[in-house]
Every structure is written in structure tokens, then in C-alpha cells.
Short mmCIF file of C-alpha atoms in Angstrom, two decimals:
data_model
loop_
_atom_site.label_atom_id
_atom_site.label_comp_id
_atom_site.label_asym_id
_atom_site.label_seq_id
_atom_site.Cartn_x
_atom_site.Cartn_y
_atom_site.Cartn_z
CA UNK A 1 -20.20 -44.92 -4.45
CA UNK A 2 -17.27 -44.53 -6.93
CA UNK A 3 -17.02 -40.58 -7.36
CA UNK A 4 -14.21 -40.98 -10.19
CA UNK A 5 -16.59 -43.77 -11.93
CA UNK A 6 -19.77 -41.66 -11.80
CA UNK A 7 -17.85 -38.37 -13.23
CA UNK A 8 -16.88 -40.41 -15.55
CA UNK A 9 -20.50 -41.61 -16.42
CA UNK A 10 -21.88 -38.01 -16.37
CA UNK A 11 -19.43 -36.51 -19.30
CA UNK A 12 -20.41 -39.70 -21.28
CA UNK A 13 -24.26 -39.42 -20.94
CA UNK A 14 -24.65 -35.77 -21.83
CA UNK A 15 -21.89 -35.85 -24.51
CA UNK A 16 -24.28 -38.64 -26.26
CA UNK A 17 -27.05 -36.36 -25.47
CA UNK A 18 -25.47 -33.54 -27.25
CA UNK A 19 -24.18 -35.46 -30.23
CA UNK A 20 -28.19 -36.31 -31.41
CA UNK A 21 -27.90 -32.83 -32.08
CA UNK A 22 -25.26 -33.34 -35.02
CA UNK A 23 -21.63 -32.27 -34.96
CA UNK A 24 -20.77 -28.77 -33.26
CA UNK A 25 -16.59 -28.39 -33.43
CA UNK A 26 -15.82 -25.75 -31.19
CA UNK A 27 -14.68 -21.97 -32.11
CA UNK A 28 -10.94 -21.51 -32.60
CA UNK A 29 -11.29 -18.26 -30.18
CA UNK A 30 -12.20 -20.99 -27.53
CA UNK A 31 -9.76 -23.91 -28.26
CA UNK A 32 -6.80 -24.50 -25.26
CA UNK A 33 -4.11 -27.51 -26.61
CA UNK A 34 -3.45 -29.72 -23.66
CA UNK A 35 -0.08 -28.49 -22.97
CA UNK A 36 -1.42 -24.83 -21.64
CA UNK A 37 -4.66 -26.54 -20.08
CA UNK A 38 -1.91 -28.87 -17.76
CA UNK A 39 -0.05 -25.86 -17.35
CA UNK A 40 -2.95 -23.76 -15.82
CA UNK A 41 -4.27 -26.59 -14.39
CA UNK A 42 -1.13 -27.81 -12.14
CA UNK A 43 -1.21 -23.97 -10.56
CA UNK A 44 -4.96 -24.40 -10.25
CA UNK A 45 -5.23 -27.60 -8.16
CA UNK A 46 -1.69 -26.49 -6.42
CA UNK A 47 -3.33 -23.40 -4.91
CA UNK A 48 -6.20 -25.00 -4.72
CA UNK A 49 -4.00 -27.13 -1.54
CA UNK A 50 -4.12 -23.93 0.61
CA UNK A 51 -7.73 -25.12 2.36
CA UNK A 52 -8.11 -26.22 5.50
CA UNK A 53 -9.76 -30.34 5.02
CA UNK A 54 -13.17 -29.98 5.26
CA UNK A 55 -14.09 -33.33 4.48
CA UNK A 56 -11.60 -34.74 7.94
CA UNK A 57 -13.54 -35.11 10.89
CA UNK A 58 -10.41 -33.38 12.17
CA UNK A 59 -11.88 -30.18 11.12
CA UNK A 60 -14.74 -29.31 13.93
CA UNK A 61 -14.82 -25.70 13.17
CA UNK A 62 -16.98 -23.34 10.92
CA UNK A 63 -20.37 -24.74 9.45
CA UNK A 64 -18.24 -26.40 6.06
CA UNK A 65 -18.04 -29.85 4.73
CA UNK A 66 -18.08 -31.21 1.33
CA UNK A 67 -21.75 -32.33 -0.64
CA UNK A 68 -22.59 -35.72 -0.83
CA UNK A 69 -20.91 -37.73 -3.81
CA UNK A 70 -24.39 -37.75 -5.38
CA UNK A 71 -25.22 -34.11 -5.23
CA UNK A 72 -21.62 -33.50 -6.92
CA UNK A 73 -22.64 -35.72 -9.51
CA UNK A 74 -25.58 -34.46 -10.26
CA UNK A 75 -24.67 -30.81 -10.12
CA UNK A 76 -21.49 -31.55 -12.22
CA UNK A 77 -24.20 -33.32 -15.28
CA UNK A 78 -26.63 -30.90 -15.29
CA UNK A 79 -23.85 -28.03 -15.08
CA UNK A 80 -22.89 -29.51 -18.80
CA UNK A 81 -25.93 -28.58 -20.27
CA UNK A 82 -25.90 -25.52 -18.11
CA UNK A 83 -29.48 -24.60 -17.89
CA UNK A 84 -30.89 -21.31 -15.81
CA UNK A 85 -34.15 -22.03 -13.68
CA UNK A 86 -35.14 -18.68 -13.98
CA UNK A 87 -37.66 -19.50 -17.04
CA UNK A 88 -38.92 -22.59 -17.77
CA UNK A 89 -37.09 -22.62 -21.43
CA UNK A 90 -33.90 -22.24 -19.59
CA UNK A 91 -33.91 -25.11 -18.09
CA UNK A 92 -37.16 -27.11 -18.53
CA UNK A 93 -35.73 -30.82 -17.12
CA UNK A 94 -34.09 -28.93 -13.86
CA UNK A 95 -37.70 -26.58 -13.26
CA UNK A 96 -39.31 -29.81 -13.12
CA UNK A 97 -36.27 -31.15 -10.51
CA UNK A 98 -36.48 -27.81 -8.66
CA UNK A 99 -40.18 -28.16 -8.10
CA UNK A 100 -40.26 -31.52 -6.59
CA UNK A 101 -37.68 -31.11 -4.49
CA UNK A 102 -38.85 -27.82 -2.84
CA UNK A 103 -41.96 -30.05 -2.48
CA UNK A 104 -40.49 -32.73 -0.73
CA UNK A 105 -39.19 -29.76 1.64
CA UNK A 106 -42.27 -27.76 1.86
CA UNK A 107 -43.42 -31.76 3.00
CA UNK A 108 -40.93 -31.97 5.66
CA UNK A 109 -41.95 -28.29 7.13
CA UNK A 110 -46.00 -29.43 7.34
CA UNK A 111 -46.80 -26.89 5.38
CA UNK A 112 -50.37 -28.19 3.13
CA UNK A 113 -49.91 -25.34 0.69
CA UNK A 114 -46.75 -23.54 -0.46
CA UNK A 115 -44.67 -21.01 -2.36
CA UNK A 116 -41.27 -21.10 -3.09
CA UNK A 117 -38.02 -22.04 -4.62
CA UNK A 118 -34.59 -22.35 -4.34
CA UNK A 119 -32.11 -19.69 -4.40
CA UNK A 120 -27.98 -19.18 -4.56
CA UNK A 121 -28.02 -18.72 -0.08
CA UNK A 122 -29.53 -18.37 3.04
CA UNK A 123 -29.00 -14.17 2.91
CA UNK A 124 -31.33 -14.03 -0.49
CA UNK A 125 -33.97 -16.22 0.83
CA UNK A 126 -34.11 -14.14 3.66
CA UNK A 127 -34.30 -10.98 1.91
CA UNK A 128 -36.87 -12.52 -0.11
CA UNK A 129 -39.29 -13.31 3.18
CA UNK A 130 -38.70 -9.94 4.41
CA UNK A 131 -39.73 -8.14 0.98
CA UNK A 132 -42.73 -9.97 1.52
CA UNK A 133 -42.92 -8.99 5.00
CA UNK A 134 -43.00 -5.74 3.99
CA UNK A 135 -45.29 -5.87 1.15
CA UNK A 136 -47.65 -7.02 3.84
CA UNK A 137 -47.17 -4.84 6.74
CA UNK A 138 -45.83 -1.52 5.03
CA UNK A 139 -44.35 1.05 7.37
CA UNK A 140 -43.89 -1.78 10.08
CA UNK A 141 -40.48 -3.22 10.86
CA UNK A 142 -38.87 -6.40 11.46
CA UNK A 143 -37.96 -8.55 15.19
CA UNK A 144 -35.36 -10.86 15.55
CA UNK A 145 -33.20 -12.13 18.25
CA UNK A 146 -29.85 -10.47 19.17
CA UNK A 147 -28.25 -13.62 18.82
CA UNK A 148 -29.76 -13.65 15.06
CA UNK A 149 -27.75 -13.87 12.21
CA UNK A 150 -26.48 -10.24 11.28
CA UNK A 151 -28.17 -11.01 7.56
CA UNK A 152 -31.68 -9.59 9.03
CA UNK A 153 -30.16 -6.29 10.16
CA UNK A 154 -28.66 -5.97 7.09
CA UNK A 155 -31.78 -6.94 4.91
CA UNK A 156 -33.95 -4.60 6.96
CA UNK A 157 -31.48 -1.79 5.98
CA UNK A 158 -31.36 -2.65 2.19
CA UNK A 159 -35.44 -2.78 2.43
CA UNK A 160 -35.90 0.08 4.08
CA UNK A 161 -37.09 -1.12 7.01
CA UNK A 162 -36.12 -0.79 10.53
CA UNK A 163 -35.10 -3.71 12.43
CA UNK A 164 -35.77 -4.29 16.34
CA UNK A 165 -33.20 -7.23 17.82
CA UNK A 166 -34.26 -8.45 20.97
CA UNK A 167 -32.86 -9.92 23.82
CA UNK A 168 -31.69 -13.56 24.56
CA UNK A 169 -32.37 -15.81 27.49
CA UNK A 170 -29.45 -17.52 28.97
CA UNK A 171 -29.71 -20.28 26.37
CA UNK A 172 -29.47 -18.01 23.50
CA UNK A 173 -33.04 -18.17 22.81
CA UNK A 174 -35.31 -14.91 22.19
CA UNK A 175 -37.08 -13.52 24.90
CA UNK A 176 -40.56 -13.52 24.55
CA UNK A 177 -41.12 -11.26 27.13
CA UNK A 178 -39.19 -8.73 25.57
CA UNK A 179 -40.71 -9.62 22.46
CA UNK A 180 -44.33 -9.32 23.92
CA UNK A 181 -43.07 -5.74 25.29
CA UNK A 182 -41.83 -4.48 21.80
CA UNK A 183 -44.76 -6.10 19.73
CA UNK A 184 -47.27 -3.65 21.86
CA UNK A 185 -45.50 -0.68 20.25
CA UNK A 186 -46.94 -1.50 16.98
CA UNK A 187 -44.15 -1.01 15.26
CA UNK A 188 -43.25 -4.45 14.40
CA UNK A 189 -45.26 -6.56 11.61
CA UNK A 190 -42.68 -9.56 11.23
CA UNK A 191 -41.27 -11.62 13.45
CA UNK A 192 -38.28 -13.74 12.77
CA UNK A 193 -37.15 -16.71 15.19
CA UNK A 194 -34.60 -18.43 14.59
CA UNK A 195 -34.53 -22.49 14.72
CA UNK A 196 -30.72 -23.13 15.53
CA UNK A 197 -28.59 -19.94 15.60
CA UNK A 198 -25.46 -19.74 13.84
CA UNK A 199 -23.31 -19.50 16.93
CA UNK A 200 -24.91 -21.71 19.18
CA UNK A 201 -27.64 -23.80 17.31
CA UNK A 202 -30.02 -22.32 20.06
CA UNK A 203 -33.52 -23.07 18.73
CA UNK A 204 -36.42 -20.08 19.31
CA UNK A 205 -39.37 -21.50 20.95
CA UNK A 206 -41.42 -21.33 17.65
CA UNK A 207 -44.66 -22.57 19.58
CA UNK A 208 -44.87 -20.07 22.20
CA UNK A 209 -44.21 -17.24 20.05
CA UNK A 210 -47.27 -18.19 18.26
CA UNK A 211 -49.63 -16.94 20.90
CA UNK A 212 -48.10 -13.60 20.45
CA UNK A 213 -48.57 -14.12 16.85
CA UNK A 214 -52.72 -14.25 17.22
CA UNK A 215 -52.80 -11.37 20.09
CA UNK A 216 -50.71 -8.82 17.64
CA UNK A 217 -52.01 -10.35 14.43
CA UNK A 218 -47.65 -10.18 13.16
CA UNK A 219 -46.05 -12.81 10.87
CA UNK A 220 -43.85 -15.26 11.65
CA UNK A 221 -40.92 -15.50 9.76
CA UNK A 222 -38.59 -19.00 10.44
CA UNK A 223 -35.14 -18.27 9.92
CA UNK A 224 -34.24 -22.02 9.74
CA UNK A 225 -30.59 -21.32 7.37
CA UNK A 226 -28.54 -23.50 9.52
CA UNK A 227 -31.05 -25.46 11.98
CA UNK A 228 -33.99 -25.76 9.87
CA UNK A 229 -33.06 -29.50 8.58
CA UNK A 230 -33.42 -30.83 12.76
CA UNK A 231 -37.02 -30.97 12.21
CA UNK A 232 -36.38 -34.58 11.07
CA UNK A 233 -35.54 -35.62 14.83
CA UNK A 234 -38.57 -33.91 16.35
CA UNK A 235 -40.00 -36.23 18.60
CA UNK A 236 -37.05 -38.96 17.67
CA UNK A 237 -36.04 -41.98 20.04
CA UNK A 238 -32.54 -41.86 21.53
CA UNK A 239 -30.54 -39.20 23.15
CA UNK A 240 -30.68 -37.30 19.24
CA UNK A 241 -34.47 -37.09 19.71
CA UNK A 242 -35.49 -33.17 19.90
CA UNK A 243 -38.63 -31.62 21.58
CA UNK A 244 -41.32 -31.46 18.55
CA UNK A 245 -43.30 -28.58 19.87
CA UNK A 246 -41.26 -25.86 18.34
CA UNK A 247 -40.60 -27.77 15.10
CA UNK A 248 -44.02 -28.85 15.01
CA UNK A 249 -45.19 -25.12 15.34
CA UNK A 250 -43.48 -24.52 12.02
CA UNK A 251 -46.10 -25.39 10.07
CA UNK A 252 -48.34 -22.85 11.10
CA UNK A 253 -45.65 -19.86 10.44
CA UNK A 254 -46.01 -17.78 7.60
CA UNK A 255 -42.65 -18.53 6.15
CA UNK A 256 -39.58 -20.26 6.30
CA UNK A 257 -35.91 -20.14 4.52
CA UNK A 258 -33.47 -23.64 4.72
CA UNK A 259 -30.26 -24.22 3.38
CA UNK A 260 -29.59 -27.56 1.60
CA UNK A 261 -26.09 -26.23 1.01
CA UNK A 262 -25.48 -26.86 5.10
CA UNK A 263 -27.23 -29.80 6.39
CA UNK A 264 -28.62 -31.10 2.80
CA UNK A 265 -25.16 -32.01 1.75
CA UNK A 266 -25.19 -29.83 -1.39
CA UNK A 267 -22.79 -27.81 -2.40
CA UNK A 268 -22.74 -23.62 -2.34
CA UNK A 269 -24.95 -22.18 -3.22
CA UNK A 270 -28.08 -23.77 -2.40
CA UNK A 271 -30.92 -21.88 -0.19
CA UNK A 272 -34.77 -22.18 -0.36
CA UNK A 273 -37.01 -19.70 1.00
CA UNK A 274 -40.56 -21.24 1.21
CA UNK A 275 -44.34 -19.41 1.87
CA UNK A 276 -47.04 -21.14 3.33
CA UNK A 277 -49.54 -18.99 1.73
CA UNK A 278 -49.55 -19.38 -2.72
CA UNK A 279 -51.08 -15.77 -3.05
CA UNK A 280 -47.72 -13.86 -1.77
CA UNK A 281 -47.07 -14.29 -5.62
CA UNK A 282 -48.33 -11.60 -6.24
CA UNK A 283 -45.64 -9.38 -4.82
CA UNK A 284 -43.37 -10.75 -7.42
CA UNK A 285 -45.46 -10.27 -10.25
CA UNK A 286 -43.68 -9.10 -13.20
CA UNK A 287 -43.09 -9.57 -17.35
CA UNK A 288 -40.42 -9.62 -19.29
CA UNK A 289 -40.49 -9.34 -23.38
CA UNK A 290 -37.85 -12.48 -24.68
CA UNK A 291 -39.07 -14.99 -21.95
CA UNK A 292 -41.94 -16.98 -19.87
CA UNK A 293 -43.01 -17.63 -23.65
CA UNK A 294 -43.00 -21.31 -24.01
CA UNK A 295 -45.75 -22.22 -21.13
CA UNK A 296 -48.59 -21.04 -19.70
CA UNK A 297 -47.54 -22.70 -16.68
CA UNK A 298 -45.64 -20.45 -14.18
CA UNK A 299 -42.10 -19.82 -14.14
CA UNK A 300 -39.91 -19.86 -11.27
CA UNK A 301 -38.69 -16.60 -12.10
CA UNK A 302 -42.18 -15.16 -11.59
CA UNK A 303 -41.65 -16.21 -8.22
CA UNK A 304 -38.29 -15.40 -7.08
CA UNK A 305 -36.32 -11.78 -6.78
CA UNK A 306 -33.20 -13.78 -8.68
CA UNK A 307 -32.96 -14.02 -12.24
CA UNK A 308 -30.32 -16.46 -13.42
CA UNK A 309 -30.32 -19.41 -11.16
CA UNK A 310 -28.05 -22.49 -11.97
CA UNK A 311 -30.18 -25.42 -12.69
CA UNK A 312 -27.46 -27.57 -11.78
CA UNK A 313 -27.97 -26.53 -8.09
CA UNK A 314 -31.78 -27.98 -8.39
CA UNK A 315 -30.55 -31.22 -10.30
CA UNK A 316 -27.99 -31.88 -7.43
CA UNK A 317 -30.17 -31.63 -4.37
CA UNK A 318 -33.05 -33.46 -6.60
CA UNK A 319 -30.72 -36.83 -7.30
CA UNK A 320 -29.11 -36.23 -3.43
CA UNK A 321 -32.72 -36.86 -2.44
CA UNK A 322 -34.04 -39.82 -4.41
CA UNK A 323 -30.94 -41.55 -2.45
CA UNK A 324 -31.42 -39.81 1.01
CA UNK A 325 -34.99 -38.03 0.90
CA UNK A 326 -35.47 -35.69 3.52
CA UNK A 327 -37.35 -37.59 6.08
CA UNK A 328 -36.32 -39.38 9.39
CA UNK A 329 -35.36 -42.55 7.36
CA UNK A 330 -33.43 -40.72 5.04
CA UNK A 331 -31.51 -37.39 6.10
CA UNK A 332 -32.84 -37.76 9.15
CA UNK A 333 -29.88 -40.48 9.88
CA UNK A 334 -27.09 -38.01 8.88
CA UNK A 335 -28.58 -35.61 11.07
CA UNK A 336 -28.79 -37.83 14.17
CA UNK A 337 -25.30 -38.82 14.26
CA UNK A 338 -23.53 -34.99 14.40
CA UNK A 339 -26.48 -34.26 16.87
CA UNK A 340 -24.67 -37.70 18.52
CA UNK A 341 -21.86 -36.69 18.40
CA UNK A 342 -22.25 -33.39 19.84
CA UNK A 343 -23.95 -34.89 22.82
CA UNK A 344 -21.12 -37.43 23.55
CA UNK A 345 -18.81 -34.86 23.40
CA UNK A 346 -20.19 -32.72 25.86
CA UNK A 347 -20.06 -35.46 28.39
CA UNK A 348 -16.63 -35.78 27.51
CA UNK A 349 -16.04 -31.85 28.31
CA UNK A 350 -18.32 -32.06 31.41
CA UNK A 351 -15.72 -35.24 32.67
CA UNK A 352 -12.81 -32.94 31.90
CA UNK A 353 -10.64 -31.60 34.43
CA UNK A 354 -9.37 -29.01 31.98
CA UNK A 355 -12.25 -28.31 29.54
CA UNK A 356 -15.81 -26.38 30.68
CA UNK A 357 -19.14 -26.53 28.71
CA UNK A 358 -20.10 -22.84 27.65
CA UNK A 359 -23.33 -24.38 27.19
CA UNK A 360 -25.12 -27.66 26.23
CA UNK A 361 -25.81 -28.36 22.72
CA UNK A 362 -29.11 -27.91 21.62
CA UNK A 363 -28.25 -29.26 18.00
CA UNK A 364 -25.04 -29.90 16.80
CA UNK A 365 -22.81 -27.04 17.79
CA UNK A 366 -20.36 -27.53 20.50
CA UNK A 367 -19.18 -24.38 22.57
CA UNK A 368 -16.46 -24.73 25.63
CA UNK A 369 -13.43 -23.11 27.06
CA UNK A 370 -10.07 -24.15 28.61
CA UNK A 371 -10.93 -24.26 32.65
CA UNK A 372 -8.05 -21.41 33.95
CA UNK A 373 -6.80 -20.11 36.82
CA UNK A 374 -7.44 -17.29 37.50
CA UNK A 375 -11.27 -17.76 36.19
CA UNK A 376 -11.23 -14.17 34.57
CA UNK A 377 -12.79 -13.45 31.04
CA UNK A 378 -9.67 -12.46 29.82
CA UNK A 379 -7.82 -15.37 30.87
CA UNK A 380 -10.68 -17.27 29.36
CA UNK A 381 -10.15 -15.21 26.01
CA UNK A 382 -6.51 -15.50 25.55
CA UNK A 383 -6.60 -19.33 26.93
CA UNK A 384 -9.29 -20.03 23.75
CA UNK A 385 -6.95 -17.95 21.22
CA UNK A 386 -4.17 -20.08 21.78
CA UNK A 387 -5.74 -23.76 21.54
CA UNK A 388 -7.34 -22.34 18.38
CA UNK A 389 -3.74 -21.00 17.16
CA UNK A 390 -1.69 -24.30 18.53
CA UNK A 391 -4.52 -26.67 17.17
CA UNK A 392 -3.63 -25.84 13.22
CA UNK A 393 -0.06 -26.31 13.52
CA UNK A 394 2.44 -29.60 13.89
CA UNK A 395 1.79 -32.96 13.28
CA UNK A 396 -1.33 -33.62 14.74
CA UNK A 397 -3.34 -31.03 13.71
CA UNK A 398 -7.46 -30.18 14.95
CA UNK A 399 -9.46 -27.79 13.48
CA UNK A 400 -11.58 -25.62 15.95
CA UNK A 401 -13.39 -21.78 15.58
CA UNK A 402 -14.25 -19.64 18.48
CA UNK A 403 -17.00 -17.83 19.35
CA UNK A 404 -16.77 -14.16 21.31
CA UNK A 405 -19.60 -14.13 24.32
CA UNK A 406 -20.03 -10.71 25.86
CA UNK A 407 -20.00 -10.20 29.39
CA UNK A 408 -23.59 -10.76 30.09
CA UNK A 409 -24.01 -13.84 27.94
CA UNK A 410 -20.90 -15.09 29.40
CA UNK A 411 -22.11 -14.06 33.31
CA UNK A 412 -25.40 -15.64 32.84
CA UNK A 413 -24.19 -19.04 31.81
CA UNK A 414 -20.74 -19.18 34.50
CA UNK A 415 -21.88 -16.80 37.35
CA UNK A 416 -17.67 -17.53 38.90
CA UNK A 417 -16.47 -16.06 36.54
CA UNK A 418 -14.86 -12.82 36.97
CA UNK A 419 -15.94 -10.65 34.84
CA UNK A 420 -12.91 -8.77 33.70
CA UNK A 421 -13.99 -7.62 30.48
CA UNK A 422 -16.29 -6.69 27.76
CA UNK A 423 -16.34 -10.81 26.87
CA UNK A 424 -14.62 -13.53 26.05
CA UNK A 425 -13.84 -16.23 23.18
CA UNK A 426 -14.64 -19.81 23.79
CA UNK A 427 -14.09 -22.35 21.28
CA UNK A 428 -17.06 -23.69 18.97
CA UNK A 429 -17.15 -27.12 17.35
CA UNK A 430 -19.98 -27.88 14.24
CA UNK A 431 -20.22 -31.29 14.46
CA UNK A 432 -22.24 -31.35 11.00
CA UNK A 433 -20.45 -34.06 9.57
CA UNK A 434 -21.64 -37.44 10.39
CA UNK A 435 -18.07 -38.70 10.27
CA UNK A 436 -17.72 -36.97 13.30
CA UNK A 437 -19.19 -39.53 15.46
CA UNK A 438 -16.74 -41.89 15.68
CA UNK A 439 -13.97 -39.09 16.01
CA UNK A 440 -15.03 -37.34 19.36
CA UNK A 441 -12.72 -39.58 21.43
CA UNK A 442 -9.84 -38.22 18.81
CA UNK A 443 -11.19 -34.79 19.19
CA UNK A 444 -11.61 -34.70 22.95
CA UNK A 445 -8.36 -35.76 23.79
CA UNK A 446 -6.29 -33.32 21.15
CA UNK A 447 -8.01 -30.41 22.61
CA UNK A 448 -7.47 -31.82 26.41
CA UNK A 449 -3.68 -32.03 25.35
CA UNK A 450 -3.74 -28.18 24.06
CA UNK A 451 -5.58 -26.72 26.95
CA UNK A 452 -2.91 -28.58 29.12
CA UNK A 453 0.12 -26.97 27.42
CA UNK A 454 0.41 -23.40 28.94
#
């Protein structure tokens, strides 16, 4: 796909769109000559140099990569017209776009009925499940895992509500146990599990908790920002297969937020927050004098806390899936090879004489540390700081993160390990782009050569 060629294409069609309309010369107070627009523009894309390359399989650190040509296409077209999805005379074309494609997800989740929409991230389509959480259970607060993303504690403060993190196993999952002992209290009325952490894609075991959610008669909440997208390889052949049960369970939680803007290849920001039940509508009921006037049909801003929404970010993941629809055919493939990837490059670290797994993958997400001597946490700590500092630099550059473990996490997981210390960093690789699998070898062997180097 030619991404210069199909730019091109998009500026022509919606420029012969416009001019059916009639001639519209622009305002004087808007008018730039080409001399100051190249002027501006050479600082622009000059500063715009000081990024680390996303796009390089090179860079195996935070959870970034660039959309998919077609999503950039279609964002950058609609974004021309620049309609808002919050009514449907903003932006009738992208409501329509919006719709089906939060369909095609509701689709991939089970779910026979649905709510939702998409929204600008993963942190407002949380807050939106928990507002409804607590329309639902007033005075009751909110469980999730310590290993959670820190958006829930904040949410729960910004609602009101009090949030209850609970323990982790020693594979980063919740405890249920815990869970079971906190949901007798009374105090909780939503549950949220989390299906692939942000630190170590550690999947919640969705179909166990669901047991506690008959006995205690709670919601379940499916914070699935990062992971959610893996339910495509639920029950897969090959080493990328995953266990269905707890992505089969899905479909019988009460609600769940996904972010196309991670593994949907769409660029920021692009979240979805979806309800299994329609009526939860009602929370969100509201008027407003100067729109909702040109249907009876419902708006999407009848159904969402945002107001202004770019359309573009609906026509984007809409054309990204009519090429790569989110099934196992489809997105599934992309998915399969970073989970690949991941897996081949733990083998590689469990070979290594110099490298240790922190743990195994679950999905993607790669955790390890340089094997010292002594085996202390803070040798650990200051052994990961450097291969993360000494990997950006020079000529042959690799792109890592790292990820601080306390001393229980880190205990529980490497019982020789002295524990020296609150915790420790080890390094973290997101293997999200599917580029990725044919650069592990490349990978493997840069960060061999920098734990070497003392």
C-alpha cells in the first residue's frame, strides 16, 4: 500500500466533494504564503526528529507503534471534513462508521446485546464503566488488582468512590481468594479484572471470578485497554494459541473497555468502552437545546460522558477493518505474530547464559534481567538501568523500558535472589509490532552483548 499515493487520493476526493458546494476562497485572516508555511514547517518536521522510531522493530519498549497505513488514511480524509460524533448532524457519514465498527467489536467480545462507543482513551472508557458502576451499586466501591493500571484508583477518586486493590498471585494475576475475602465485606459492587496488565500482559482469570460474581451478586467490569484484542487467539492452533476460558467468560461480564489505538493499529486516541446490557443508557440520559435535532434516532452523545469526539478517529478504525476485520483471519494474524515473537524470545532468554526470564509471557510483553553476580536486587536494579541507558546510544542502537518489581513480586518469581531491597528494575519488551518477529534473533543478541559489557 502506497501511503504517499493514497494521501494523495484523500485531498483529491474530498476537495471534489467540497467544490459541489460552489466556490468558498478562504478568509484573508487565515491565508499563510508558502514561504512562511516552509518556514514553520522545516522547524516542525526538524523537531519533530527528536522521537525515538517507533515504527523499527528495534524499538521493543513502551506499548507505541505507528497505525496501519489504512487507518492513517482514513483518519487523515475524514479529518478534512472534520466532523464531531457527538450528534448525529456532526458527523452523520462517521456515526454510521462508528456504529458498525463498535459492532464488529461488541461481535468479537460475544456479547448478543450491547452499548457503547468509542472514545479519545482507555482512562475515559474506564471512567465511563465505573460511573455506571456506581449508578448501579451507589455507596459501594470498586476491586481491582494491585497490579491494575493506576487509571482505576484514580477514577474511583474523581467518582467518589473508594477503591479496594487486591493482591496478585505470582503471575501477576488477582487473587481470588483475596478477592472472595474482601467481596464478603459488602463493600464492593464492581469488580474490575484485568485481561493483560500493562506491565506484564498477565491476564485475570475472567472465568473463575465469575462464580464470585453469582455468590455476591457484583459486576464485572473487563479492563481489556491493552490485552483485550488477544481474544482473537483464544483457543488458536500453534504455540500463539491462548486458553479460551477466560476470554470466553467475557461475554458474560457486564462490561468491557478496548483500545484500538494499541493493538487495533489506530492511531491516539482511540478507546471503546462497551455494555452488555442496552438499558445502562439511561444513566447518560440528557438534552441539550441546539442539537440531537435532525433524528429521532439516538445520538452517540446520548450515550457517552464526551462531547466532541473526532469522527475521523471512527472513519480510521472503520476502513482499518474492512481490510483487517477483527477476527482470527483478520487481526487475529497481527496479533499472533508479536504473541510469536514474544514466545521465541523467551526461549532465547531461557538459553542465555547472561539473560534470566522475570517471567513467561502470557501475551506479548517480555520481562527479564541481566543474570549478576552477586544475585542481589540491587545488583539486579542497577545491572537493568544500564542496558536500558547503553542500549539508546552508539551505532547500534535497541530500544528497551524497564519495569520496577517490589521485593515480594520479585521473591516470589526468583526465590535466590537476595533480597537486598525494596525491589528491583528488570527490563520489559512489547513485542506489539508484528515486525518484530523476524527481529528477535537481532534483539536477543544486542541485549546479550549489553548485559556482557560491565
Amino acid at each position: 500500500m502506497d501511503l504517499r499515493y493514497w494521501m494523495g487520493r484523500a485531498t483529491d476526493a474530498i476537495q471534489e466533494w467540497a467544490d459541489a458546494f460552489g466556490p468558498y476562497p478562504a478568509h484573508a485572516s487565515v491565508l499563510v504564503d508558502d514561504d512562511r508555511f516552509a518556514e514553520a514547517f522545516e522547524e516542525f518536521t526538524g523537531r519533530l526528529s527528536d522521537n525515538y522510531p517507533f515504527f523499527h522493530p528495534r524499538y521493543a519498549g513502551q506499548m507505541l507503534k505507528p497505525p496501519h497505513p489504512a487507518a492513517v488514511v482514513g483518519y487523515l480524509t475524514a479529518m478534512l471534513i472534520n466532523p464531531n460524533n457527538h450528534a448525529l448532524d456532526g458527523g452523520p457519514a462517521t456515526a454510521r462508521m462508528e456504529r458498525e465498527a463498535v459492532a464488529q467489536l461488541a461481535a468479537m467480545f460475544g456479547y448478543d446485546t450491547h452499548l457503547g462507543h468509542l472514545t479519545t482513551s482507555g482512562t475515559i472508557a474506564n471512567l465511563e464503566a465505573l460511573f455506571v458502576a456506581r449508578e448501579l451499586h451507589p455507596g459501594q466501591g470498586i476491586a481491582y488488582s494491585s497490579d491494575a493500571h493506576y487509571t482505576h484508583g484514580r477514577m474511583c477518586h474523581v467518582l467518589g468512590m473508594k477503591g479496594h486493590p487486591v493482591r496478585t498471585d505470582d503471575r501477576g494475576r488477582m487473587d481470588l481468594d483475596a478477592l472472595d475475602d474482601l467481596l464478603r465485606t459488602g463493600e464492593v459492587g464492581t469488580v474490575v479484572l484485568t485481561t493483560g496488565t500493562t506491565g506484564l500482559g498477565a491476564v485475570d482469570p475472567v472465568h473463575e471470578a465469575l462464580t464470585l460474581k453469582e455468590r455476591y451478586g457484583v459486576r464485572i467490569h473487563v479492563d481489556g485497554a491493552y490485552g483485550g484484542f488477544f481474544t482473537l487467539l483464544a483457543g488458536a492452533d500453534g504455540p500463539e494459541g491462548l486458553l479460551p476460558e477466560p476470554w470466553r467468560a467475557i461475554a458474560r461480564c457486564d462490561s468491557i473497555v478496548v483500545d484500538p489505538h494499541k493493538h487495533g493499529l489506530q492511531p491516539y486516541g482511540c478507546g471503546a468502552v462497551l455494555f452488555r446490557d442496552p438499558g445502562v443508557g439511561r444513566f447518560y440520559l440528557h438534552d441539550s437545546p441546539y442539537t440531537y435535532f435532525t433524528s429521532t434516532e439516538l445520538h452517540l452523545g446520548e450515550i457517552s460522558l464526551e462531547c466532541s469526539r473526532a469522527g475521523a478517529s471512527a472513519a480510521a478504525l472503520w476502513l482499518t477493518f474492512r481490510l483487517l476485520p477483527p477476527t482470527p483471519q483478520g487481526l487475529g494474524q497481527v496479533l499472533a505474530a508479536g504473541r510469536r515473537a514474544a514466545l521465541n524470545w523467551a526461549e532465547l532468554i531461557t538459553a542465555s547464559d547472561v539473560l534470566r526470564l522475570y517471567q513467561h509471557p502470557e501475551l506479548d510483553i517480555v520481562t527479564y534481567f541481566p543474570a549478576v553476580r552477586p544475585a542481589t536486587l540491587s545488583a539486579i536494579d542497577a545491572a537493568s538501568a544500564r542496558v536500558l541507558a547503553d542500549g539508546m546510544t552508539g551505532p547500534d542502537p535497541v530500544f528497551l523500558s524497564t519495569l520496577k518489581a517490589d521485593r515480594e513480586a520479585f521473591t516470589a518469581r526468583h526465590a535466590g535472589i537476595t533480597a537486598d531491597g525494596q525491589g528491583a528494575r528488570v527490563l520489559r519488551s512489547v513485542l506489539m509490532k508484528p515486525e518484530s518477529e523476524h527481529h528477535v534473533k537481532q534483539l536477543h543478541a544486542r541485549v546479550e552483548e549489553l548485559a556482557r559489557t560491565r
